[in-house]
């Protein structure tokens, strides 16, 4: 069966992230992506995970502690637009899940301007063959505008330096998420 956008995002990460590397979870939420990244980079690697909601940090910390993965993760109670102040490159991967926190406050959503700011900063940190994955949930109010901004940002990246993929089911009800993957080419020009 074809994987959902969420499952496919994990496949795209598993293909390239190795023990000892540095990676970013730009939208920690309930910590599912942080957990996967922490297990892939192992105790010698580092995951920087961002969220603006205390609730996300509490849940994620608990999840990581249960799996003994906390030591390789920096949980940052901050917007991802601050990534350049906390993370030094090169990073092998970053992941965004855009939208609101499942089972949380649906009014607190990711926003086009800060998402774009974070994407621009992450591109500067991305290693050759590194990937930035964006899973865009857009059924809520404001979601369509953010989807349009992300789609435009991705489509305008120069082909000489980046491969950009979009993955979506086009015959499903209820606006299933759309995945974008930006891969920096080995021969990429400086950003
Ligand atoms: C769809 S959820 C993420 C789900 C998460 N990846 C998981 O595994 O559960 C989106 C998250 O983005 C967070 N968020 C909103 N604006 C943000 C920002 N500027 N920086 C970082 N996180 C933000 C929300 O608080 C919310 O927890």
Coordinates of C-alpha atoms and ligand atoms in Angstrom, one line a residue:
X1 CA 0.0 0.0 0.0
X2 CA 1.2 3.5 -0.7
X3 CA 2.6 5.1 2.5
X4 CA 0.8 8.2 4.0
X5 CA 2.7 11.5 3.9
X6 CA 3.7 10.9 7.6
X7 CA 5.1 7.4 6.9
X8 CA 6.8 8.5 3.8
X9 CA 8.5 11.4 5.7
X10 CA 10.0 8.8 8.1
X11 CA 11.3 6.7 5.1
X12 CA 13.0 9.8 3.6
X13 CA 14.7 10.5 7.0
X14 CA 15.7 6.8 7.6
X15 CA 17.3 6.7 4.1
X16 CA 19.9 9.4 4.9
X17 CA 20.3 10.0 8.7
X18 CA 23.3 8.2 10.3
X19 CA 24.6 7.9 13.8
X20 CA 26.5 10.9 15.0
X21 CA 24.9 13.4 12.8
X22 CA 23.0 16.7 13.6
X23 CA 19.4 17.1 12.7
X24 CA 16.4 19.4 13.4
X25 CA 12.8 18.8 14.3
X26 CA 11.3 22.2 13.6
X27 CA 7.9 21.4 15.0
X28 CA 8.2 19.1 18.0
X29 CA 4.5 18.7 18.8
X30 CA 3.9 15.3 20.5
X31 CA 7.5 14.3 19.7
X32 CA 7.0 11.4 17.2
X33 CA 9.5 12.9 14.7
X34 CA 11.9 13.9 17.5
X35 CA 11.8 10.3 18.8
X36 CA 12.6 8.9 15.3
X37 CA 15.4 11.4 14.8
X38 CA 16.9 10.7 18.2
X39 CA 17.0 6.9 17.5
X40 CA 18.6 7.5 14.1
X41 CA 21.4 9.8 15.3
X42 CA 22.1 7.8 18.4
X43 CA 23.9 8.9 21.6
X44 CA 26.8 10.6 19.6
X45 CA 24.4 12.7 17.5
X46 CA 22.2 15.6 18.3
X47 CA 18.6 16.5 17.6
X48 CA 17.5 20.2 18.0
X49 CA 13.7 20.2 18.5
X50 CA 11.7 23.4 18.6
X51 CA 8.2 24.3 19.7
X52 CA 6.5 27.4 21.0
X53 CA 4.1 25.4 23.4
X54 CA 5.3 24.2 26.8
X55 CA 2.8 21.3 26.4
X56 CA 4.9 20.0 23.4
X57 CA 8.1 20.0 25.5
X58 CA 6.5 18.2 28.4
X59 CA 5.0 15.4 26.3
X60 CA 8.1 15.0 24.2
X61 CA 10.4 15.0 27.2
X62 CA 8.3 12.2 28.8
X63 CA 8.3 10.2 25.5
X64 CA 12.1 10.4 25.1
X65 CA 12.8 9.6 28.7
X66 CA 10.7 6.4 28.5
X67 CA 12.8 5.3 25.4
X68 CA 16.1 6.5 27.0
X69 CA 16.7 8.9 24.1
X70 CA 16.7 12.2 26.0
X71 CA 20.5 12.6 26.2
X72 CA 21.0 13.3 22.5
X73 CA 18.1 15.8 22.2
X74 CA 18.0 19.6 22.9
X75 CA 14.4 20.5 23.6
X76 CA 14.0 24.2 22.8
X77 CA 11.0 26.2 23.9
X78 CA 11.3 28.6 20.9
X79 CA 10.1 29.3 17.5
X80 CA 11.9 27.5 14.6
X81 CA 12.6 31.0 13.1
X82 CA 15.4 31.2 15.7
X83 CA 17.2 28.1 14.4
X84 CA 20.3 29.9 13.2
X85 CA 20.9 31.2 16.8
X86 CA 21.0 27.7 18.3
X87 CA 22.1 25.3 15.6
X88 CA 25.5 25.1 13.9
X89 CA 25.7 23.3 10.5
X90 CA 26.1 21.1 8.8
X91 CA 22.8 19.4 9.5
X92 CA 21.8 16.2 7.7
X93 CA 18.1 16.7 7.9
X94 CA 15.2 18.8 9.2
X95 CA 11.5 18.1 9.4
X96 CA 8.4 20.3 9.8
X97 CA 4.9 19.1 10.5
X98 CA 2.9 22.3 9.8
X99 CA -0.5 23.0 11.4
X100 CA -1.7 22.7 15.0
X101 CA -0.8 20.4 17.8
X102 CA -3.0 17.3 17.7
X103 CA -5.1 17.2 20.9
X104 CA -3.8 20.7 21.7
X105 CA -5.0 24.3 21.1
X106 CA -6.2 24.4 17.4
X107 CA -5.7 28.2 17.4
X108 CA -1.9 27.9 17.8
X109 CA -0.7 27.2 14.3
X110 CA 2.5 27.5 12.3
X111 CA 2.6 30.6 10.2
X112 CA 3.8 31.3 6.6
X113 CA 6.3 34.1 7.5
X114 CA 8.1 32.2 10.3
X115 CA 8.0 28.9 8.5
X116 CA 9.7 30.6 5.5
X117 CA 12.2 32.3 7.8
X118 CA 13.1 28.9 9.3
X119 CA 13.4 27.3 5.8
X120 CA 15.7 30.0 4.6
X121 CA 18.0 29.5 7.7
X122 CA 18.0 25.7 7.4
X123 CA 19.0 25.8 3.7
X124 CA 22.2 27.6 4.8
X125 CA 22.9 24.8 7.3
X126 CA 22.0 21.8 5.1
X127 CA 24.8 19.4 4.2
X128 CA 25.2 18.1 0.7
X129 CA 22.7 15.3 0.1
X130 CA 20.9 16.5 3.2
X131 CA 17.1 16.8 3.2
X132 CA 14.4 19.2 4.6
X133 CA 11.0 17.6 4.8
X134 CA 7.8 19.6 5.2
X135 CA 4.6 17.8 5.9
X136 CA 1.9 20.4 5.4
X137 CA -1.5 19.9 7.1
X138 CA -3.7 22.7 5.6
X139 CA -7.4 21.9 6.4
X140 CA -7.6 24.5 9.2
X141 CA -8.1 28.3 8.9
X142 CA -4.9 29.8 7.6
X143 CA -3.6 26.4 6.4
X144 CA -4.2 27.1 2.7
X145 CA -2.1 30.3 2.8
X146 CA 0.8 28.5 4.5
X147 CA 0.6 25.7 1.9
X148 CA 0.8 28.2 -0.9
X149 CA 3.8 29.9 0.7
X150 CA 5.6 26.6 1.1
X151 CA 4.8 25.4 -2.4
X152 CA 6.1 28.7 -3.9
X153 CA 9.2 28.6 -1.7
X154 CA 10.0 25.0 -2.8
X155 CA 9.2 25.5 -6.5
X156 CA 11.5 28.6 -6.7
X157 CA 14.6 26.7 -5.5
X158 CA 17.2 26.5 -8.2
X159 CA 17.4 23.1 -9.9
X160 CA 21.2 23.4 -10.1
X161 CA 21.5 23.0 -6.3
X162 CA 18.3 21.2 -5.1
X163 CA 16.0 18.4 -6.0
X164 CA 12.5 19.1 -4.8
X165 CA 9.7 16.5 -4.5
X166 CA 6.1 16.9 -3.7
X167 CA 4.0 13.8 -2.6
X168 CA 0.3 13.9 -2.2
X169 CA -2.9 11.8 -2.6
X170 CA -5.1 13.7 -5.1
X171 CA -8.3 11.7 -4.8
X172 CA -8.8 11.7 -1.0
X173 CA -11.4 13.6 1.0
X174 CA -10.6 15.9 3.9
X175 CA -7.4 17.5 2.6
X176 CA -4.8 14.9 3.5
X177 CA -1.3 16.4 4.2
X178 CA 1.1 17.2 1.3
X179 CA 4.7 16.4 1.7
X180 CA 7.6 18.4 0.2
X181 CA 11.2 17.2 0.3
X182 CA 14.1 19.5 -0.5
X183 CA 17.4 17.6 -1.1
X184 CA 20.6 19.6 -1.5
X185 CA 22.6 18.3 -4.4
X186 CA 26.2 17.1 -3.8
X187 CA 27.4 19.7 -6.3
X188 CA 25.2 22.5 -4.9
X189 CA 26.4 26.0 -5.2
X190 CA 26.7 28.0 -2.0
X191 CA 23.2 29.2 -1.0
Ligands
LIG1 C1 1.4 19.5 13.5 S1 2.2 19.9 15.1 C2 3.6 18.9 15.0 C3 3.5 17.5 15.2 C4 4.7 16.7 15.6 N1 5.7 16.7 14.6 C5 4.5 15.4 16.2 O1 5.3 14.4 15.9 O2 3.6 15.2 17.0 C6 2.7 21.5 14.8 C7 3.5 22.1 16.0 O3 4.1 23.3 15.6 C8 4.2 24.1 16.7 N2 4.6 25.5 16.3 C9 3.8 26.5 15.9 N3 4.5 27.6 15.5 C10 5.8 27.2 15.7 C11 7.1 27.9 15.5 N4 7.1 29.1 15.1 N5 8.2 27.2 15.8 C12 8.2 25.9 16.3 N6 7.0 25.3 16.5 C13 5.9 25.9 16.2 C14 2.9 24.0 17.4 O4 2.9 24.4 18.7 C15 2.6 22.5 17.2 O5 3.0 21.8 18.3

